[in-house]
mmCIF file with all atom_site columns, C-alpha atoms in Angstrom:
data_model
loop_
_atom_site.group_PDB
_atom_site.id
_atom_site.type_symbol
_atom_site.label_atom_id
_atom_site.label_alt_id
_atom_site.label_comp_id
_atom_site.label_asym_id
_atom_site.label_entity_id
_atom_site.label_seq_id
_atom_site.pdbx_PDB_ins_code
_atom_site.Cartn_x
_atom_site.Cartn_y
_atom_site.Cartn_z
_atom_site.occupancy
_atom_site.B_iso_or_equiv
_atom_site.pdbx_formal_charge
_atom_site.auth_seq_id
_atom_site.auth_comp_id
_atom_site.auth_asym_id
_atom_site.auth_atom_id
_atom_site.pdbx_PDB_model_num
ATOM 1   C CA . UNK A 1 1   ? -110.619 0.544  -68.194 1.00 46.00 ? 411 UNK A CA 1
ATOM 2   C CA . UNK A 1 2   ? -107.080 1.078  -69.099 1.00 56.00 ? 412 UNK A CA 1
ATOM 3   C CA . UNK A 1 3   ? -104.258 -0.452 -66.938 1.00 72.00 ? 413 UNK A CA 1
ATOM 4   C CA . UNK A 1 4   ? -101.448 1.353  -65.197 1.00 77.00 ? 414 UNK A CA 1
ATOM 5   C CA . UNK A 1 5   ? -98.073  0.072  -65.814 1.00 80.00 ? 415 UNK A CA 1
ATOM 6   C CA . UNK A 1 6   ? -95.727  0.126  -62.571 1.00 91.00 ? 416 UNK A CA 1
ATOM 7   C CA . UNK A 1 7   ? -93.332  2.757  -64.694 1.00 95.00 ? 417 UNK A CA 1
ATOM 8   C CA . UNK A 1 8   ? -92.712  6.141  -64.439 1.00 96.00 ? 418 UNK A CA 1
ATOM 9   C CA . UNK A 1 9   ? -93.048  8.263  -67.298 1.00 95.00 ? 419 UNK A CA 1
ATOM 10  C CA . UNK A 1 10  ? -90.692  11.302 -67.744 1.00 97.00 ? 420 UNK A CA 1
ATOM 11  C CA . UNK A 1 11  ? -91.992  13.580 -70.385 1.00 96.00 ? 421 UNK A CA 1
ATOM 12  C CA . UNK A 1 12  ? -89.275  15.807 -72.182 1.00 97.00 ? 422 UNK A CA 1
ATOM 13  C CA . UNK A 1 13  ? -91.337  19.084 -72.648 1.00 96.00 ? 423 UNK A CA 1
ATOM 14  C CA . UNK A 1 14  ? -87.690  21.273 -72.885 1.00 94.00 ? 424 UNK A CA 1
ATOM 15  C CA . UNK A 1 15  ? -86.148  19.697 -76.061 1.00 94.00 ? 425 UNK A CA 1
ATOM 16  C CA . UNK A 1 16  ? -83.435  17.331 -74.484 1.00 96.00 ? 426 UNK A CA 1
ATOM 17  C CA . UNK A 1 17  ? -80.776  16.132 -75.538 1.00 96.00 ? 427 UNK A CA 1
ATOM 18  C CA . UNK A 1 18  ? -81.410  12.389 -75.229 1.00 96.00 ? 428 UNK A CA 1
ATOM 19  C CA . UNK A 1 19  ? -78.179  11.516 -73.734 1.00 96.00 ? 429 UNK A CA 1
ATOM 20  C CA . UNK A 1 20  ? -79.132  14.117 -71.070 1.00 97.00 ? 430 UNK A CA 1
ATOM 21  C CA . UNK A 1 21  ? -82.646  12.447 -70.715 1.00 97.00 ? 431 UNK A CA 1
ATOM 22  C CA . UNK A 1 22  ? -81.164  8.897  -70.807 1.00 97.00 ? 432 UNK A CA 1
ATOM 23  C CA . UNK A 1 23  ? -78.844  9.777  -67.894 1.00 97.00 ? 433 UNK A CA 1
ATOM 24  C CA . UNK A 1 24  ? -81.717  11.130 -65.670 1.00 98.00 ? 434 UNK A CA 1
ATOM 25  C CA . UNK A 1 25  ? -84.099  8.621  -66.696 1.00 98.00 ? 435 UNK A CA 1
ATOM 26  C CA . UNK A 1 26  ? -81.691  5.725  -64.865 1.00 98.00 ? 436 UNK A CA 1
ATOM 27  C CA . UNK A 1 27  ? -80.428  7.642  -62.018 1.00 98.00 ? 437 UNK A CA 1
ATOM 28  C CA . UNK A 1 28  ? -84.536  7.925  -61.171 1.00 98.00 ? 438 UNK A CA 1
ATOM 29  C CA . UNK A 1 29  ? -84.840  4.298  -62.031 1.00 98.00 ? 439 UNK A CA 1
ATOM 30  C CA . UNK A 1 30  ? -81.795  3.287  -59.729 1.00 97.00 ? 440 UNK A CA 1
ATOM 31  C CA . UNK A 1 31  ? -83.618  5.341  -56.824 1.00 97.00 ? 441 UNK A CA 1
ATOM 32  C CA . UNK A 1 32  ? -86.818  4.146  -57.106 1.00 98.00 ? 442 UNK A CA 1
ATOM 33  C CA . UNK A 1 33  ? -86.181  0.789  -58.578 1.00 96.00 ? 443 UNK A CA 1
ATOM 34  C CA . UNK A 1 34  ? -89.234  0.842  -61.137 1.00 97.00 ? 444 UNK A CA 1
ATOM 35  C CA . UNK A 1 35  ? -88.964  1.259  -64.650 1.00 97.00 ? 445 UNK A CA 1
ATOM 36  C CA . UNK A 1 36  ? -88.838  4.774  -66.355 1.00 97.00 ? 446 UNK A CA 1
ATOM 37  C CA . UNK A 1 37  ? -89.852  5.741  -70.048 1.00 95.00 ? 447 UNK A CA 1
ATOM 38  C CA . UNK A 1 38  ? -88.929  8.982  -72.255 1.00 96.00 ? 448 UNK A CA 1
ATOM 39  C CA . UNK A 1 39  ? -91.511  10.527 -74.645 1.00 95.00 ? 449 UNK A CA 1
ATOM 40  C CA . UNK A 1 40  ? -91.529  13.547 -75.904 1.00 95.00 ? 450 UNK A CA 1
ATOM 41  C CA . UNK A 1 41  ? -94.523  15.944 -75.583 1.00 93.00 ? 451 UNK A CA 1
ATOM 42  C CA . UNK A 1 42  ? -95.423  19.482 -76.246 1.00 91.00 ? 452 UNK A CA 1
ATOM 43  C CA . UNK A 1 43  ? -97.642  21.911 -74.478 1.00 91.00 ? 453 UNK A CA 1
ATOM 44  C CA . UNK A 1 44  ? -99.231  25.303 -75.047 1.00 94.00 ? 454 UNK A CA 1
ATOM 45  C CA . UNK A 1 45  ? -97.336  27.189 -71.892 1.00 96.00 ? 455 UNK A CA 1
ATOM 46  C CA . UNK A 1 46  ? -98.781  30.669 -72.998 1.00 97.00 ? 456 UNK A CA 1
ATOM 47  C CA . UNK A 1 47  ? -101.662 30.528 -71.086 1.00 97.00 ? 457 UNK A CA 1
ATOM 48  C CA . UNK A 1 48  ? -99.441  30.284 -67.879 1.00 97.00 ? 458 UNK A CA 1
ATOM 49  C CA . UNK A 1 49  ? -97.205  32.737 -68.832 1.00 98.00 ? 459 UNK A CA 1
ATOM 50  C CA . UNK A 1 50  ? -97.249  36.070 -66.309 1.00 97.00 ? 460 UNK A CA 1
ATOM 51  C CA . UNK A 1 51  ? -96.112  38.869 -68.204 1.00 97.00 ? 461 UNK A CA 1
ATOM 52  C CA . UNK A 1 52  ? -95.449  41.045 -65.332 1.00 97.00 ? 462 UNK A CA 1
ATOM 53  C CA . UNK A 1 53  ? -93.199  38.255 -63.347 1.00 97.00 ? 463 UNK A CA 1
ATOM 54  C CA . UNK A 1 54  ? -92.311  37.373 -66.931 1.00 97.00 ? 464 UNK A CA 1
ATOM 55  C CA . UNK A 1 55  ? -92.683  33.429 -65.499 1.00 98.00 ? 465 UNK A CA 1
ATOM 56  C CA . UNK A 1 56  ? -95.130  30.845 -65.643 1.00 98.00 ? 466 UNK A CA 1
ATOM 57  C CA . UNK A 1 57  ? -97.195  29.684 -63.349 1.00 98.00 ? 467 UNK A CA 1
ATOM 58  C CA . UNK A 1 58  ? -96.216  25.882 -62.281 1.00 98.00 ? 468 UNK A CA 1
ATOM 59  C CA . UNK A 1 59  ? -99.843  25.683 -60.739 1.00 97.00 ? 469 UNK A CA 1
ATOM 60  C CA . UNK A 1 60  ? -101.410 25.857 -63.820 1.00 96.00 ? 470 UNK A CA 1
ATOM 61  C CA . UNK A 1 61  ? -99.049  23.906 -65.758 1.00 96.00 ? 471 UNK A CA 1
ATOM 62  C CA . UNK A 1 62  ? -99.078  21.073 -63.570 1.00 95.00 ? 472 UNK A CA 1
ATOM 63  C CA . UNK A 1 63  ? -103.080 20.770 -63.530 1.00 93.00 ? 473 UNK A CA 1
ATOM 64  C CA . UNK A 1 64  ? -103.195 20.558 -67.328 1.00 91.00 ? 474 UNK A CA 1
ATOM 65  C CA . UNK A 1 65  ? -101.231 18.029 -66.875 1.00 85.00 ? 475 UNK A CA 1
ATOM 66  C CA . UNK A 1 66  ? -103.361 16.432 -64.535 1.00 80.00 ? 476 UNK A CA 1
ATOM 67  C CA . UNK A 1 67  ? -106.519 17.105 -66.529 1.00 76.00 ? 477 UNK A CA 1
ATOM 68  C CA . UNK A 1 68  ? -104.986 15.952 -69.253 1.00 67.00 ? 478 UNK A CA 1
ATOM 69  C CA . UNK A 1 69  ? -105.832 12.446 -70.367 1.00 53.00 ? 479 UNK A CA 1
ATOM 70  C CA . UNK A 1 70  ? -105.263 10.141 -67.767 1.00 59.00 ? 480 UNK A CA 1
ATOM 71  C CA . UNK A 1 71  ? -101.570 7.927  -67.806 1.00 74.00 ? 481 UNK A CA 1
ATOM 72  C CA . UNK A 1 72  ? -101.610 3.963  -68.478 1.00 86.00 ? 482 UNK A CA 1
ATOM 73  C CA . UNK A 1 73  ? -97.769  5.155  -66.471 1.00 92.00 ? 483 UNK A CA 1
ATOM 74  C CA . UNK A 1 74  ? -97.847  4.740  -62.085 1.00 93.00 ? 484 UNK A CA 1
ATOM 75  C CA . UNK A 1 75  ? -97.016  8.456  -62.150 1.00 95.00 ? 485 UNK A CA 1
ATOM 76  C CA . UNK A 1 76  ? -95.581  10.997 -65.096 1.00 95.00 ? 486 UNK A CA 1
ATOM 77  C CA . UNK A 1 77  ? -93.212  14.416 -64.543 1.00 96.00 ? 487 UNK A CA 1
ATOM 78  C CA . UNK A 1 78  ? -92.776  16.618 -67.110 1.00 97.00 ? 488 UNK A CA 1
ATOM 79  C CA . UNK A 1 79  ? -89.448  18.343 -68.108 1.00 98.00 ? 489 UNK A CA 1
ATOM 80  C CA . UNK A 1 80  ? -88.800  21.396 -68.571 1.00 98.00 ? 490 UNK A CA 1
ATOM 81  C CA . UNK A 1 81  ? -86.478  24.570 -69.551 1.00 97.00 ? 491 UNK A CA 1
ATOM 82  C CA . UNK A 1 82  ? -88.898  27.895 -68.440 1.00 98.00 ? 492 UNK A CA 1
ATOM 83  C CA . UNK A 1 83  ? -88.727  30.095 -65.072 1.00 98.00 ? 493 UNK A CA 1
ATOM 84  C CA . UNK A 1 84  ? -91.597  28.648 -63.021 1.00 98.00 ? 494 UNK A CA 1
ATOM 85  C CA . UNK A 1 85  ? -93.035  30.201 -60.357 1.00 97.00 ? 495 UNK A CA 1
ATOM 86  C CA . UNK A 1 86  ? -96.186  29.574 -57.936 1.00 96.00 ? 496 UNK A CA 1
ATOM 87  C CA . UNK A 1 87  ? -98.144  33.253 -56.682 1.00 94.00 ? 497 UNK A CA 1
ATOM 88  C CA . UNK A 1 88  ? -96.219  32.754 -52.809 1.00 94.00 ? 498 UNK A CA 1
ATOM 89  C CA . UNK A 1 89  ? -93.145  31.977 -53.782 1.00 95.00 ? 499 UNK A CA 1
ATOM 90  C CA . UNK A 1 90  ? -90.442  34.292 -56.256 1.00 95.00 ? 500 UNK A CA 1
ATOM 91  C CA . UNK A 1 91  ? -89.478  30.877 -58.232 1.00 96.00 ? 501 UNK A CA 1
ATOM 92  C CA . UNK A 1 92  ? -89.473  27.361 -58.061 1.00 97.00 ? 502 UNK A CA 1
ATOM 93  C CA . UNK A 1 93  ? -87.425  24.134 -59.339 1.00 98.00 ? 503 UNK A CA 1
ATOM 94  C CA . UNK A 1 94  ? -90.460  21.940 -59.537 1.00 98.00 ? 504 UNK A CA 1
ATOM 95  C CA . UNK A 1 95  ? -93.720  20.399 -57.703 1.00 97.00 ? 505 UNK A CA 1
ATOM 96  C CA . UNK A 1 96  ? -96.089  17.858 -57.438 1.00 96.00 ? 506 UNK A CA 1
ATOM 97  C CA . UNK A 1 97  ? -99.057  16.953 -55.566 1.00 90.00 ? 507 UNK A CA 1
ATOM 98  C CA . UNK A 1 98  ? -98.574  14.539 -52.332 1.00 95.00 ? 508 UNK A CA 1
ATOM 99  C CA . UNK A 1 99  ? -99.771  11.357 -53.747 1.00 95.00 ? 509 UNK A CA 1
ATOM 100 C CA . UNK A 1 100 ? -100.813 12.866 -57.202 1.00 93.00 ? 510 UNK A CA 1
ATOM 101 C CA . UNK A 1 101 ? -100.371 11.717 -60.241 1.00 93.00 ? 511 UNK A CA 1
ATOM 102 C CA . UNK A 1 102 ? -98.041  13.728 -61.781 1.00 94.00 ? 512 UNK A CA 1
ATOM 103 C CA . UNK A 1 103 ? -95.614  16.321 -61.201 1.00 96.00 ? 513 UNK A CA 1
ATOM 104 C CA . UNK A 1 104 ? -93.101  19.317 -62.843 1.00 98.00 ? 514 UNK A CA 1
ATOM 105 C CA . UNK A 1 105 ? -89.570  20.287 -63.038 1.00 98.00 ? 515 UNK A CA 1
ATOM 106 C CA . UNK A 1 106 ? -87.701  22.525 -64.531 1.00 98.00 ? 516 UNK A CA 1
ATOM 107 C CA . UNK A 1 107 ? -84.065  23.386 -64.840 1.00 97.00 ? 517 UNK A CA 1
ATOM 108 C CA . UNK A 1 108 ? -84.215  27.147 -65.407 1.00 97.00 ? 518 UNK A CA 1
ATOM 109 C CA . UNK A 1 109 ? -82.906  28.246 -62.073 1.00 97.00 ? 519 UNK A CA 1
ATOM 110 C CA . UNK A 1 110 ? -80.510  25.412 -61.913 1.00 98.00 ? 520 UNK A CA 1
ATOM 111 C CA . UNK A 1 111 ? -77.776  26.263 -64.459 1.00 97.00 ? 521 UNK A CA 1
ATOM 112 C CA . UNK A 1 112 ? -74.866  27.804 -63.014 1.00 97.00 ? 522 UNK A CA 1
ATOM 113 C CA . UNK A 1 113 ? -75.155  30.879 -65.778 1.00 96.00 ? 523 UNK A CA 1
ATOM 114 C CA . UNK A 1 114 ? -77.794  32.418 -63.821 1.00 94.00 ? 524 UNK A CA 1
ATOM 115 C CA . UNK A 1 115 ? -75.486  32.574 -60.717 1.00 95.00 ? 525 UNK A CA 1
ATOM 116 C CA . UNK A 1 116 ? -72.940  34.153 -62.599 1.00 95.00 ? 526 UNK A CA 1
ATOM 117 C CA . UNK A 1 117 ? -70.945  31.308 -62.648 1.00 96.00 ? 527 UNK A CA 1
ATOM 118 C CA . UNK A 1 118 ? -69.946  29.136 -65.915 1.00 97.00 ? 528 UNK A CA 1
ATOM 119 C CA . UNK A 1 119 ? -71.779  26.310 -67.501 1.00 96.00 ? 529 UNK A CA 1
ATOM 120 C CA . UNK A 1 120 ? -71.217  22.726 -66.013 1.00 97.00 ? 530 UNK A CA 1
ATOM 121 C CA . UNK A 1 121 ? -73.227  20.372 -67.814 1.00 95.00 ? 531 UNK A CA 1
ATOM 122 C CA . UNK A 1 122 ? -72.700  17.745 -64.850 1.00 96.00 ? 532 UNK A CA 1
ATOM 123 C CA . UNK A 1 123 ? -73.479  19.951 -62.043 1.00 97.00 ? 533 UNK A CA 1
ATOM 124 C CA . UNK A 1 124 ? -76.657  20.818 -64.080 1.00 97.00 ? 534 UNK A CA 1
ATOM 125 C CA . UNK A 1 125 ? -77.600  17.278 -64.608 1.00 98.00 ? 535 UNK A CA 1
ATOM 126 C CA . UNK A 1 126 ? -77.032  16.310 -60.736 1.00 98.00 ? 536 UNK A CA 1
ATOM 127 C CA . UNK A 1 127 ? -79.099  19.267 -59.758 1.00 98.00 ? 537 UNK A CA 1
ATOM 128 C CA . UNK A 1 128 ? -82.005  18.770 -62.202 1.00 98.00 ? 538 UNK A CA 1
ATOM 129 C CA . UNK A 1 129 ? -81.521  14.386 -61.015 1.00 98.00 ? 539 UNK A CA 1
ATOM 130 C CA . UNK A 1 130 ? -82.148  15.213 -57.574 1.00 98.00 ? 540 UNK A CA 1
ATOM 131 C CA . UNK A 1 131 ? -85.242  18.149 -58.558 1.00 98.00 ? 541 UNK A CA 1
ATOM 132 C CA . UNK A 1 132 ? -87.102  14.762 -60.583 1.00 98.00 ? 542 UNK A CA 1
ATOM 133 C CA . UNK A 1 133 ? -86.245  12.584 -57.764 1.00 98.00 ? 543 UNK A CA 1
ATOM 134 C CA . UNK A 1 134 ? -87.741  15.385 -55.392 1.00 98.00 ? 544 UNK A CA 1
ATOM 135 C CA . UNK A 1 135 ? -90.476  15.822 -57.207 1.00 98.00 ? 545 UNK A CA 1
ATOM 136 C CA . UNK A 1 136 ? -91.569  12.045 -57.820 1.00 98.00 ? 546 UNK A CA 1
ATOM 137 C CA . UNK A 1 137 ? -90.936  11.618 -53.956 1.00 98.00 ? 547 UNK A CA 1
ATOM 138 C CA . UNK A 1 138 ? -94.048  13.921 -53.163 1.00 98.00 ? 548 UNK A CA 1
ATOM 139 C CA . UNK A 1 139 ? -95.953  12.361 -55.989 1.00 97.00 ? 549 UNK A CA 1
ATOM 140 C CA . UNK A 1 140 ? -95.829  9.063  -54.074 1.00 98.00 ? 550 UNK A CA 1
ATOM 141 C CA . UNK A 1 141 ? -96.931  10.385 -50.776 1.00 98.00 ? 551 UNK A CA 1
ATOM 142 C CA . UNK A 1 142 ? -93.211  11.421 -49.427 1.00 98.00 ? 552 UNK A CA 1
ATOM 143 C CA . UNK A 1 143 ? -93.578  14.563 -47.504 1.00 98.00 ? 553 UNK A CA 1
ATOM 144 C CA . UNK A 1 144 ? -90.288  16.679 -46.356 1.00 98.00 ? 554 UNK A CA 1
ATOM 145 C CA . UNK A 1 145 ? -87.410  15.336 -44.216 1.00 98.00 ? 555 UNK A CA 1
ATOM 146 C CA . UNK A 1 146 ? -84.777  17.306 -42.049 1.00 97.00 ? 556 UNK A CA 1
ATOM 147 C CA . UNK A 1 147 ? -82.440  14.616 -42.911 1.00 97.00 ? 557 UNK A CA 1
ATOM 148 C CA . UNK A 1 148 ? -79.580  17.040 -43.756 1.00 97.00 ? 558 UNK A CA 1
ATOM 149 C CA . UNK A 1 149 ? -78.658  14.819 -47.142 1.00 97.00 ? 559 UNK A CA 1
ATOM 150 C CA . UNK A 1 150 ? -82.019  13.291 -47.718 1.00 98.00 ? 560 UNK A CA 1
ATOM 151 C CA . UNK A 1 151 ? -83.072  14.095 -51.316 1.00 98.00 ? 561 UNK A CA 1
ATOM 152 C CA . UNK A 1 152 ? -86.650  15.052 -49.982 1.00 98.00 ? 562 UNK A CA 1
ATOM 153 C CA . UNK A 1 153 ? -85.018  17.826 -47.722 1.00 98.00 ? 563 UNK A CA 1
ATOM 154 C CA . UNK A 1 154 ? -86.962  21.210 -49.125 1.00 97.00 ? 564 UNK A CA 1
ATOM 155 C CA . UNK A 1 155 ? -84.585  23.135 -51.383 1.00 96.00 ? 565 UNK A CA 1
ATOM 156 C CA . UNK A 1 156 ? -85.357  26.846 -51.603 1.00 95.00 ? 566 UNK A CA 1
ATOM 157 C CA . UNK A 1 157 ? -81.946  27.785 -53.093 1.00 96.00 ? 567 UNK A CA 1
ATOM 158 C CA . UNK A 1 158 ? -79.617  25.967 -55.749 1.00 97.00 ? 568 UNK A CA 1
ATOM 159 C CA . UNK A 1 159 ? -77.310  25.840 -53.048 1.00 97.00 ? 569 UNK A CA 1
ATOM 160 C CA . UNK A 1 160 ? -79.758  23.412 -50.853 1.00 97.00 ? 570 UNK A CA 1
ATOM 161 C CA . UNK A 1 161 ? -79.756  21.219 -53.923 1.00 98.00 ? 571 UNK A CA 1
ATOM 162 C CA . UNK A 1 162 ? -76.088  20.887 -54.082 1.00 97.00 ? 572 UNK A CA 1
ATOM 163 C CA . UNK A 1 163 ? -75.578  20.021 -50.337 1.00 97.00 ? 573 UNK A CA 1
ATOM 164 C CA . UNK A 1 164 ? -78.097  17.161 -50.754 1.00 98.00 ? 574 UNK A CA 1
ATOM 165 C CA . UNK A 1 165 ? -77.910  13.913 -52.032 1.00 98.00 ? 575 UNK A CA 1
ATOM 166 C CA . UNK A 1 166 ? -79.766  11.973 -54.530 1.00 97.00 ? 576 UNK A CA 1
ATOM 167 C CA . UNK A 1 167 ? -80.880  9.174  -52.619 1.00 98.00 ? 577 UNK A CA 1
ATOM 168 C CA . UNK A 1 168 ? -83.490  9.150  -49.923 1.00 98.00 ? 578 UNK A CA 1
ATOM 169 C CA . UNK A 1 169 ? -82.732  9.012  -46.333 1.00 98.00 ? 579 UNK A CA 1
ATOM 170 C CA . UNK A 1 170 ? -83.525  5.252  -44.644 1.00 98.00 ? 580 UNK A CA 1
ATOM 171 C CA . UNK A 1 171 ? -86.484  6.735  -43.079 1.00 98.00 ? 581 UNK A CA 1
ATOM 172 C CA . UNK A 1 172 ? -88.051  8.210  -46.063 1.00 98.00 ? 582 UNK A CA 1
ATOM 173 C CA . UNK A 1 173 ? -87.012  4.904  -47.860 1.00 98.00 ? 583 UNK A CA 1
ATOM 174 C CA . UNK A 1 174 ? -88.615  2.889  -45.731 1.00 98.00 ? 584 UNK A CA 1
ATOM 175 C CA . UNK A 1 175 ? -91.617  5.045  -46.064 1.00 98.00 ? 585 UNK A CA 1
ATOM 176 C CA . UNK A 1 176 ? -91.240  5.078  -49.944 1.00 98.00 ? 586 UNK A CA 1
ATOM 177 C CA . UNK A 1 177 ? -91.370  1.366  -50.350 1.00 97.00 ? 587 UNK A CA 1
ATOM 178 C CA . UNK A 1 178 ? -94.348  0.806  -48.389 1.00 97.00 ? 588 UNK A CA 1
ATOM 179 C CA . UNK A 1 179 ? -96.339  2.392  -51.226 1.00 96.00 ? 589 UNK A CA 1
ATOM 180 C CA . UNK A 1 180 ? -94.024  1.426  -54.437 1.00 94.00 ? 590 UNK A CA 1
ATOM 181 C CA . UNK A 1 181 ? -95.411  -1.628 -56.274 1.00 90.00 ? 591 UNK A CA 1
#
């Protein structure tokens, strides 16, 4: 019986930089006030790879990572850099299971070049903070919030992202600390 550490593992699947990681890694340890480790990881994403949407499929992704052996960590996301999708929706940023143990993100769809607008490393870094953040909320049972600014608001464009936050609104704080060790 293996013991889970009250830390949150991000798993760099994208090829980081680690100042980039390093940045992200304490902005999610400032919101959720637990500790949060790097390690690097690779993954076979072929076999989710849809060669007529030319995207992979986040579903599948995310339940190898599920399946995959289970984390000493309270709950894991991995990182990454390719177009995700899920078979209802054209494209996502990440997801994660209510209450599951892990989750996904990706910053494809988050860099201004796809917009048609130039690179800005720090707008890309706030936007891909506040996906994690997101994500991790669900994976510890927080659902979505109206809260115009709440970081758990649902973001279905970049420019929901941008008009949001990075912290979580009181109500969904209150709610998030109920379950946090």
């Amino acid at each position: 019986m293996s013991l889970i550490t009250p830390t949150i593992l991000l798993i760099n699947y994208g090829d980081f930089e680690k100042n980039f990681l390093q940045a992200i890694a304490r902005d999610v340890d400032q919101e959720f006030h637990l500790p949060v480790s790097v390690e690097e990881g690779t993954t076979d994403l072929e076999p989710y790879f849809d060669s007529i949407r030319r995207q992979y499929n986040a579903n599948g992704i995310l339940k190898s990572m599920d399946s995959d052996s289970p984390s000493r960590y309270l709950k894991q996301l991995g990182l990454f850099r390719v177009d995700l999708f899920i078979p209802i929706l054209t494209y996502i940023f990440g997801q994660a299971l209510l209450n599951g143990p892990s989750g996904i993100a990706s910053l494809y769809r988050l860099r201004n070049e796809v917009y048609g607008m130039a690179k800005d490393e720090d707008v890309l870094r706030e936007r891909f903070t506040k996906v994690v953040i997101h994500e991790l909320g669900h994976a510890f049972g927080l659902v979505h919030c109206h809260h115009p600014a709440c970081v758990m608001r649902s973001s279905t464009y970049v420019e929901d992202i941008d008009q949001k936050s990075r912290h979580f609104c009181s109500q969904c704080r209150i709610t998030l600390e109920k379950v946090l060790p």
